[in-house]
CSV table of C-alpha atoms and ligand atoms in Angstrom, one decimal:
chain,number,residue,atom,x,y,z
A,1,UNK,CA,79.2,107.1,95.7
A,2,UNK,CA,75.8,108.8,95.1
A,3,UNK,CA,77.5,111.3,92.8
A,4,UNK,CA,79.3,108.6,90.9
A,5,UNK,CA,76.0,106.7,90.5
A,6,UNK,CA,74.3,109.8,89.0
A,7,UNK,CA,77.2,110.8,86.7
A,8,UNK,CA,76.3,110.3,83.0
A,9,UNK,CA,79.8,109.0,82.1
A,10,UNK,CA,80.2,106.5,85.0
A,11,UNK,CA,78.5,103.1,84.9
A,12,UNK,CA,78.4,101.3,88.3
A,13,UNK,CA,78.1,97.5,88.3
A,14,UNK,CA,77.0,96.7,91.8
A,15,UNK,CA,76.7,93.2,93.2
A,16,UNK,CA,79.1,92.2,90.5
A,17,UNK,CA,82.4,90.3,90.3
A,18,UNK,CA,85.2,90.5,87.7
A,19,UNK,CA,85.9,86.9,86.7
A,20,UNK,CA,88.3,87.3,83.8
A,21,UNK,CA,90.4,89.9,82.1
A,22,UNK,CA,91.9,89.7,78.6
A,23,UNK,CA,93.7,92.2,76.4
A,24,UNK,CA,96.3,94.9,77.0
A,25,UNK,CA,96.7,98.5,78.1
A,26,UNK,CA,94.1,100.6,76.2
A,27,UNK,CA,92.0,97.6,75.2
A,28,UNK,CA,90.9,95.3,78.0
A,29,UNK,CA,88.1,92.9,77.7
A,30,UNK,CA,86.6,92.4,81.2
A,31,UNK,CA,84.2,89.6,81.9
A,32,UNK,CA,81.7,90.4,84.8
A,33,UNK,CA,79.2,88.3,86.6
A,34,UNK,CA,76.3,90.4,88.0
A,35,UNK,CA,74.7,88.5,90.9
A,36,UNK,CA,70.9,88.2,91.0
A,37,UNK,CA,69.5,90.8,93.4
A,38,UNK,CA,66.0,89.3,93.3
A,39,UNK,CA,64.7,92.9,93.5
A,40,UNK,CA,64.2,95.1,90.4
A,41,UNK,CA,66.6,97.9,91.3
A,42,UNK,CA,65.0,100.3,88.8
A,43,UNK,CA,61.5,99.9,90.5
A,44,UNK,CA,62.4,99.5,94.2
A,45,UNK,CA,61.9,102.7,96.2
A,46,UNK,CA,63.7,101.4,99.3
A,47,UNK,CA,60.5,101.9,101.3
A,48,UNK,CA,61.5,99.0,103.6
A,49,UNK,CA,58.0,97.4,103.7
A,50,UNK,CA,59.4,94.0,102.7
A,51,UNK,CA,62.0,94.0,105.5
A,52,UNK,CA,59.3,94.9,108.1
A,53,UNK,CA,57.5,91.6,107.5
A,54,UNK,CA,60.5,89.3,106.8
A,55,UNK,CA,60.8,86.8,109.7
A,56,UNK,CA,64.5,86.0,109.1
A,57,UNK,CA,66.9,87.9,111.4
A,58,UNK,CA,70.7,87.9,110.7
A,59,UNK,CA,73.7,89.9,112.0
A,60,UNK,CA,74.2,93.1,110.0
A,61,UNK,CA,77.7,92.9,108.4
A,62,UNK,CA,77.9,96.6,107.9
A,63,UNK,CA,77.6,97.2,111.7
A,64,UNK,CA,80.0,94.2,112.3
A,65,UNK,CA,77.2,92.2,113.9
A,66,UNK,CA,76.3,94.9,116.4
A,67,UNK,CA,72.8,95.2,114.9
A,68,UNK,CA,70.6,92.9,112.9
A,69,UNK,CA,69.0,92.9,109.5
A,70,UNK,CA,66.4,90.8,107.6
A,71,UNK,CA,67.0,88.4,104.7
A,72,UNK,CA,65.8,91.2,102.4
A,73,UNK,CA,67.6,94.4,103.3
A,74,UNK,CA,69.5,97.6,102.3
A,75,UNK,CA,73.2,96.9,102.7
A,76,UNK,CA,73.8,100.2,104.4
A,77,UNK,CA,72.4,103.8,104.5
A,78,UNK,CA,73.0,105.7,101.3
A,79,UNK,CA,73.7,102.5,99.4
A,80,UNK,CA,73.9,102.9,95.6
A,81,UNK,CA,71.6,101.9,94.0
A,82,UNK,CA,69.0,102.8,96.5
A,83,UNK,CA,67.3,99.4,96.3
A,84,UNK,CA,66.9,96.4,98.6
A,85,UNK,CA,68.6,93.1,98.0
A,86,UNK,CA,67.5,89.6,98.9
A,87,UNK,CA,69.9,87.0,100.2
A,88,UNK,CA,68.7,83.7,98.7
A,89,UNK,CA,70.9,81.7,101.2
A,90,UNK,CA,69.0,83.2,104.1
A,91,UNK,CA,65.5,83.6,102.7
A,92,UNK,CA,63.2,80.8,104.1
A,93,UNK,CA,64.0,77.8,101.9
A,94,UNK,CA,64.8,80.1,99.0
A,95,UNK,CA,61.3,79.3,97.8
A,96,UNK,CA,58.5,81.9,97.7
A,97,UNK,CA,55.9,79.3,98.5
A,98,UNK,CA,57.4,78.8,101.9
A,99,UNK,CA,57.0,82.4,103.0
A,100,UNK,CA,56.0,85.1,100.3
A,101,UNK,CA,55.6,87.7,103.0
A,102,UNK,CA,57.8,90.2,101.3
A,103,UNK,CA,56.2,89.5,97.9
A,104,UNK,CA,52.8,90.4,99.4
A,105,UNK,CA,54.1,93.5,101.2
A,106,UNK,CA,55.8,95.1,98.2
A,107,UNK,CA,53.3,97.4,96.5
A,108,UNK,CA,55.7,98.0,93.6
A,109,UNK,CA,55.8,94.3,92.8
A,110,UNK,CA,59.5,94.5,92.2
A,111,UNK,CA,60.6,91.3,94.0
A,112,UNK,CA,61.3,88.5,91.6
A,113,UNK,CA,62.5,85.0,92.8
A,114,UNK,CA,63.2,84.0,89.2
A,115,UNK,CA,66.1,86.4,88.6
A,116,UNK,CA,69.4,84.7,87.8
A,117,UNK,CA,73.0,85.8,87.6
A,118,UNK,CA,74.0,87.6,84.4
A,119,UNK,CA,77.4,87.5,82.6
A,120,UNK,CA,78.5,90.2,80.3
A,121,UNK,CA,81.7,91.9,79.1
A,122,UNK,CA,83.0,95.5,79.2
A,123,UNK,CA,85.8,97.1,77.1
A,124,UNK,CA,88.0,99.4,79.1
A,125,UNK,CA,91.3,101.1,78.5
A,126,UNK,CA,92.7,101.1,82.1
A,127,UNK,CA,92.0,99.1,85.2
A,128,UNK,CA,92.5,100.5,88.7
A,129,UNK,CA,92.6,97.8,91.3
A,130,UNK,CA,91.0,99.0,94.6
A,131,UNK,CA,90.8,95.9,96.8
A,132,UNK,CA,90.4,97.3,100.3
A,133,UNK,CA,91.8,95.6,103.4
A,134,UNK,CA,90.9,93.0,106.0
A,135,UNK,CA,91.1,93.8,109.7
A,136,UNK,CA,93.3,91.4,111.8
A,137,UNK,CA,91.2,88.8,113.6
A,138,UNK,CA,91.9,89.4,117.4
A,139,UNK,CA,90.5,86.0,118.4
A,140,UNK,CA,94.0,84.7,117.8
A,141,UNK,CA,95.3,86.8,120.7
A,142,UNK,CA,93.5,85.1,123.6
A,143,UNK,CA,95.3,87.2,126.3
A,144,UNK,CA,93.1,90.2,125.4
A,145,UNK,CA,89.9,88.3,126.0
A,146,UNK,CA,88.1,89.4,122.9
A,147,UNK,CA,86.1,86.1,122.7
A,148,UNK,CA,85.5,86.0,126.4
A,149,UNK,CA,84.6,89.5,127.5
A,150,UNK,CA,81.8,91.4,125.9
A,151,UNK,CA,83.3,94.8,126.8
A,152,UNK,CA,86.4,94.2,124.7
A,153,UNK,CA,85.7,95.6,121.2
A,154,UNK,CA,87.8,96.0,118.1
A,155,UNK,CA,88.5,99.5,116.8
A,156,UNK,CA,86.1,98.9,113.9
A,157,UNK,CA,83.3,97.9,116.3
A,158,UNK,CA,84.1,101.0,118.4
A,159,UNK,CA,83.9,103.1,115.2
A,160,UNK,CA,80.4,101.8,114.4
A,161,UNK,CA,79.3,102.5,118.0
A,162,UNK,CA,80.3,106.2,117.9
A,163,UNK,CA,79.1,106.7,114.4
A,164,UNK,CA,75.8,108.7,114.1
A,165,UNK,CA,74.6,106.2,111.5
A,166,UNK,CA,75.6,103.2,113.7
A,167,UNK,CA,73.4,100.8,115.8
A,168,UNK,CA,73.3,103.2,118.8
A,169,UNK,CA,73.0,106.5,116.7
A,170,UNK,CA,76.4,107.5,117.9
A,171,UNK,CA,75.9,106.9,121.6
A,172,UNK,CA,78.8,104.9,123.1
A,173,UNK,CA,77.4,102.3,125.5
A,174,UNK,CA,78.9,99.2,127.0
A,175,UNK,CA,77.6,96.0,125.4
A,176,UNK,CA,77.0,94.4,128.9
A,177,UNK,CA,74.8,97.0,130.6
A,178,UNK,CA,74.2,99.6,127.8
A,179,UNK,CA,75.5,102.5,129.8
A,180,UNK,CA,78.2,105.0,128.8
A,181,UNK,CA,81.7,103.8,130.0
A,182,UNK,CA,83.5,106.2,132.4
A,183,UNK,CA,86.9,104.8,131.5
A,184,UNK,CA,88.2,103.3,128.2
A,185,UNK,CA,91.5,101.7,127.3
A,186,UNK,CA,93.0,101.3,123.8
A,187,UNK,CA,95.6,98.6,123.0
A,188,UNK,CA,97.7,99.4,120.0
A,189,UNK,CA,99.4,97.2,117.5
A,190,UNK,CA,97.0,94.2,117.9
A,191,UNK,CA,98.2,91.9,115.1
A,192,UNK,CA,100.8,94.4,113.8
A,193,UNK,CA,104.6,94.6,114.3
A,194,UNK,CA,105.0,91.1,115.4
A,195,UNK,CA,105.6,88.1,113.1
A,196,UNK,CA,104.9,85.8,116.0
A,197,UNK,CA,101.6,87.4,117.1
A,198,UNK,CA,100.2,88.6,113.8
A,199,UNK,CA,101.9,90.6,110.9
A,200,UNK,CA,105.4,91.8,111.0
A,201,UNK,CA,104.7,95.3,109.5
A,202,UNK,CA,103.2,98.4,111.0
A,203,UNK,CA,99.6,98.9,109.7
A,204,UNK,CA,100.1,102.7,109.5
A,205,UNK,CA,96.6,103.7,110.3
A,206,UNK,CA,95.9,102.4,113.9
A,207,UNK,CA,97.9,105.0,115.9
A,208,UNK,CA,96.2,108.0,114.3
A,209,UNK,CA,92.8,106.3,114.3
A,210,UNK,CA,93.2,105.9,118.1
A,211,UNK,CA,94.4,109.5,118.5
A,212,UNK,CA,91.3,110.6,116.6
A,213,UNK,CA,89.0,108.4,118.7
A,214,UNK,CA,90.4,109.8,121.9
A,215,UNK,CA,89.5,113.3,120.7
A,216,UNK,CA,86.0,112.2,119.6
A,217,UNK,CA,85.5,110.7,123.1
A,218,UNK,CA,86.7,113.8,124.9
A,219,UNK,CA,84.3,115.9,122.8
A,220,UNK,CA,81.4,113.6,123.8
A,221,UNK,CA,82.4,113.5,127.5
A,222,UNK,CA,85.4,115.6,128.7
A,223,UNK,CA,85.5,113.7,132.0
A,224,UNK,CA,85.9,110.2,130.4
A,225,UNK,CA,89.2,108.6,131.5
A,226,UNK,CA,91.2,107.3,128.5
A,227,UNK,CA,94.4,105.2,128.6
A,228,UNK,CA,96.3,104.2,125.5
A,229,UNK,CA,98.8,101.3,125.7
A,230,UNK,CA,101.4,101.5,123.0
A,231,UNK,CA,104.8,100.5,121.8
A,232,UNK,CA,105.5,103.9,120.2
A,233,UNK,CA,103.0,106.3,118.6
A,234,UNK,CA,103.7,106.7,114.9
A,235,UNK,CA,102.3,110.2,114.2
A,236,UNK,CA,104.3,110.5,111.0
A,237,UNK,CA,102.0,112.5,108.6
A,238,UNK,CA,101.3,116.2,108.1
A,239,UNK,CA,99.7,117.6,111.2
A,240,UNK,CA,99.6,114.3,113.0
A,241,UNK,CA,102.0,115.3,115.8
A,242,UNK,CA,99.7,118.3,116.6
A,243,UNK,CA,96.7,115.9,116.9
A,244,UNK,CA,98.7,113.7,119.2
A,245,UNK,CA,99.6,116.7,121.3
A,246,UNK,CA,96.0,117.8,121.4
A,247,UNK,CA,95.0,114.4,122.6
A,248,UNK,CA,97.4,114.4,125.5
A,249,UNK,CA,96.5,118.0,126.5
A,250,UNK,CA,92.9,116.9,126.7
A,251,UNK,CA,93.9,114.4,129.3
A,252,UNK,CA,94.4,111.1,127.5
A,253,UNK,CA,97.0,109.1,129.3
A,254,UNK,CA,99.5,107.3,127.1
A,255,UNK,CA,101.2,104.3,128.8
A,256,UNK,CA,104.2,102.8,127.0
A,257,UNK,CA,103.8,99.0,127.1
A,258,UNK,CA,101.5,96.4,125.8
A,259,UNK,CA,99.3,94.5,128.2
A,260,UNK,CA,100.1,90.9,128.9
A,261,UNK,CA,96.9,89.9,130.5
A,262,UNK,CA,93.2,91.1,130.7
A,263,UNK,CA,90.8,89.8,133.3
A,264,UNK,CA,87.1,90.6,133.8
A,265,UNK,CA,85.8,92.0,137.1
A,266,UNK,CA,82.4,91.1,138.5
A,267,UNK,CA,80.8,94.3,137.2
A,268,UNK,CA,82.0,93.6,133.6
A,269,UNK,CA,84.9,96.0,133.8
A,270,UNK,CA,88.4,94.8,132.8
A,271,UNK,CA,91.6,94.6,134.7
A,272,UNK,CA,94.6,95.2,132.4
A,273,UNK,CA,98.1,94.0,133.5
A,274,UNK,CA,100.9,95.9,131.7
A,275,UNK,CA,104.5,96.4,132.2
A,276,UNK,CA,105.2,100.1,131.8
A,277,UNK,CA,108.4,100.0,129.7
A,278,UNK,CA,109.1,103.7,130.6
A,279,UNK,CA,109.3,103.0,134.4
A,280,UNK,CA,109.9,99.2,134.4
A,281,UNK,CA,106.9,98.6,136.7
A,282,UNK,CA,104.1,96.2,136.4
A,283,UNK,CA,100.8,98.1,136.7
A,284,UNK,CA,97.2,97.2,136.8
A,285,UNK,CA,94.5,99.4,135.2
A,286,UNK,CA,90.8,98.9,135.8
A,287,UNK,CA,88.8,100.1,132.8
A,288,UNK,CA,85.1,99.9,131.9
A,289,UNK,CA,85.7,99.2,128.2
A,290,UNK,CA,88.7,98.1,126.1
A,291,UNK,CA,89.3,98.7,122.4
A,292,UNK,CA,91.7,96.7,120.4
A,293,UNK,CA,93.4,98.7,117.6
A,294,UNK,CA,93.5,95.8,115.1
A,295,UNK,CA,96.0,95.9,112.3
A,296,UNK,CA,95.3,95.6,108.6
A,297,UNK,CA,96.0,92.8,106.2
A,298,UNK,CA,95.4,92.1,102.5
A,299,UNK,CA,91.8,91.6,101.4
A,300,UNK,CA,90.9,87.9,100.7
A,301,UNK,CA,90.4,88.8,97.1
A,302,UNK,CA,94.0,89.9,96.6
A,303,UNK,CA,95.4,86.5,95.7
A,304,UNK,CA,92.6,85.9,93.1
A,305,UNK,CA,93.1,89.3,91.5
A,306,UNK,CA,96.9,88.9,91.5
A,307,UNK,CA,96.5,85.7,89.5
A,308,UNK,CA,93.9,87.1,87.2
A,309,UNK,CA,95.8,90.4,86.5
A,310,UNK,CA,99.3,89.0,86.6
A,311,UNK,CA,100.4,91.6,89.2
A,312,UNK,CA,103.1,91.0,91.8
A,313,UNK,CA,102.8,90.9,95.5
A,314,UNK,CA,105.2,92.0,98.3
A,315,UNK,CA,106.2,89.5,100.9
A,316,UNK,CA,103.5,90.9,103.1
A,317,UNK,CA,100.8,89.9,100.5
A,318,UNK,CA,100.0,93.5,99.4
A,319,UNK,CA,100.3,94.6,95.8
A,320,UNK,CA,103.8,95.6,94.7
A,321,UNK,CA,104.1,99.1,93.3
A,322,UNK,CA,106.7,100.5,90.8
A,323,UNK,CA,108.1,102.7,93.6
A,324,UNK,CA,106.1,103.3,96.8
A,325,UNK,CA,106.9,107.0,97.0
A,326,UNK,CA,106.9,108.2,93.3
A,327,UNK,CA,104.4,105.9,91.6
A,328,UNK,CA,102.4,104.1,94.3
A,329,UNK,CA,99.6,103.4,91.7
A,330,UNK,CA,101.7,101.7,89.0
A,331,UNK,CA,102.5,98.0,88.9
A,332,UNK,CA,106.2,97.2,88.6
A,333,UNK,CA,107.7,96.5,85.2
A,334,UNK,CA,106.8,93.0,84.2
A,335,UNK,CA,104.0,93.0,86.8
A,336,UNK,CA,101.3,94.0,84.2
A,337,UNK,CA,99.9,91.3,82.0
A,338,UNK,CA,100.5,93.5,78.9
A,339,UNK,CA,102.9,91.6,76.7
A,340,UNK,CA,106.2,93.3,77.2
A,341,UNK,CA,107.2,95.2,74.0
A,342,UNK,CA,110.7,94.3,72.8
A,343,UNK,CA,113.2,97.1,73.7
A,344,UNK,CA,114.5,98.9,70.7
A,345,UNK,CA,117.7,100.9,71.5
A,346,UNK,CA,117.3,104.5,70.4
A,347,UNK,CA,120.9,104.9,69.3
A,348,UNK,CA,123.7,102.5,68.6
A,349,UNK,CA,125.8,104.2,71.2
A,350,UNK,CA,128.4,101.8,72.4
A,351,UNK,CA,128.8,101.5,76.1
A,352,UNK,CA,132.5,101.2,77.1
A,353,UNK,CA,133.2,98.6,79.6
A,354,UNK,CA,133.5,99.6,83.2
A,355,UNK,CA,137.0,100.2,84.5
A,356,UNK,CA,138.1,97.2,86.5
A,357,UNK,CA,138.9,98.0,90.2
A,358,UNK,CA,142.6,98.1,91.0
A,359,UNK,CA,143.9,95.2,92.9
A,360,UNK,CA,144.6,95.9,96.6
A,361,UNK,CA,148.0,95.4,98.1
A,362,UNK,CA,151.4,96.7,97.2
A,363,UNK,CA,151.9,97.6,93.6
A,364,UNK,CA,154.2,95.5,91.6
B,1,LIG,S1,60.3,85.3,101.2
B,1,LIG,FE1,62.3,85.4,102.2
B,1,LIG,S2,63.0,87.5,102.1
B,1,LIG,FE2,60.8,87.5,101.7
B,1,LIG,S3,59.8,87.8,103.8
B,1,LIG,FE3,60.0,85.5,103.5
B,1,LIG,S4,62.0,85.0,104.4
B,1,LIG,FE4,62.0,87.2,104.1
B,2,LIG,S1,61.4,95.6,97.4
B,2,LIG,FE1,59.4,96.6,97.4
B,2,LIG,S2,58.8,96.7,99.6
B,2,LIG,FE2,61.0,96.2,99.5
B,2,LIG,S3,61.9,98.2,99.7
B,2,LIG,FE3,61.7,97.8,97.5
B,2,LIG,S4,59.8,98.7,96.9
B,2,LIG,FE4,59.8,98.6,99.2
């Protein structure tokens, strides 16, 4: 992202939204609304003096609420441009006369409460739609206790906790007592592969993400006990099976079966009830932390983009490709909003009618 921001032939429009697209392949007219940042991004040095004095504390979306930020903040480390942004909906009264602490703290005088949204157009030849994804909301699966037990995390929250740039600088600690867990469980397919309990499709990434996480954990602490509850592990890509084998050799215990119930013990640990479908037995596992490998679903912006660009969606709600294996980046014919050119036959070759199938039964 930093390299793209510096490249002389790439223009980044951050904090911006595409609101309309007109034209055809090679000549698109794209209407963009650039939201007011309330900070002059060319003058801000990202020193952070404004955030130090801001009295408003809000959950940090980048760390999925595991840390906090102020009403004026940098969205994430290495954000491009390297400038702070002020959220007018959170700033005290959206009125500098109410607070002005950041205005007074900023030596560069780059905070401006009078900025407004700007609308402009860009001409481009090709549009690449990169919408991202939304994680499945595990609050809908109450049996895993995500809303009731603090030591039940999603895979994305776990990812932020073990990330060196995360809220704990990469140290994995339990939310309840802030000490490293000695045993961790992963529940696969949370919101995936079940039309009744989420989405009917396999999200493709969760199995290998969990396998990777087990290896990261074993690197941090070889003695940590890890159990993975799964339907089947889909290690389908190049080298994936080797990673899965490495994970098992390092001592990760893979249990075939999805838990039906999770209860909390007095010390904050979790008791997981699961029918092991390999042995047919109902087992109970006590674990100090539980990670839900949540599935992926289309981003909320998909529907709006689909209507604006005239693309087609699959029944799952993702964008439809021409062919998933050969041209996964191309929209299907008729899916583009380019006016379809009339087909001109190259030759006047006559196509002879197909021979009719012979009737069955005894010949006359
Ligand atoms: S004016 Fe708003 S952003 Fe600035 S310090 Fe006060 S509350 Fe924070
Ligand atoms: S707005 Fe001013 S005080 Fe805040 S980070 Fe930028 S230069 Fe520093």
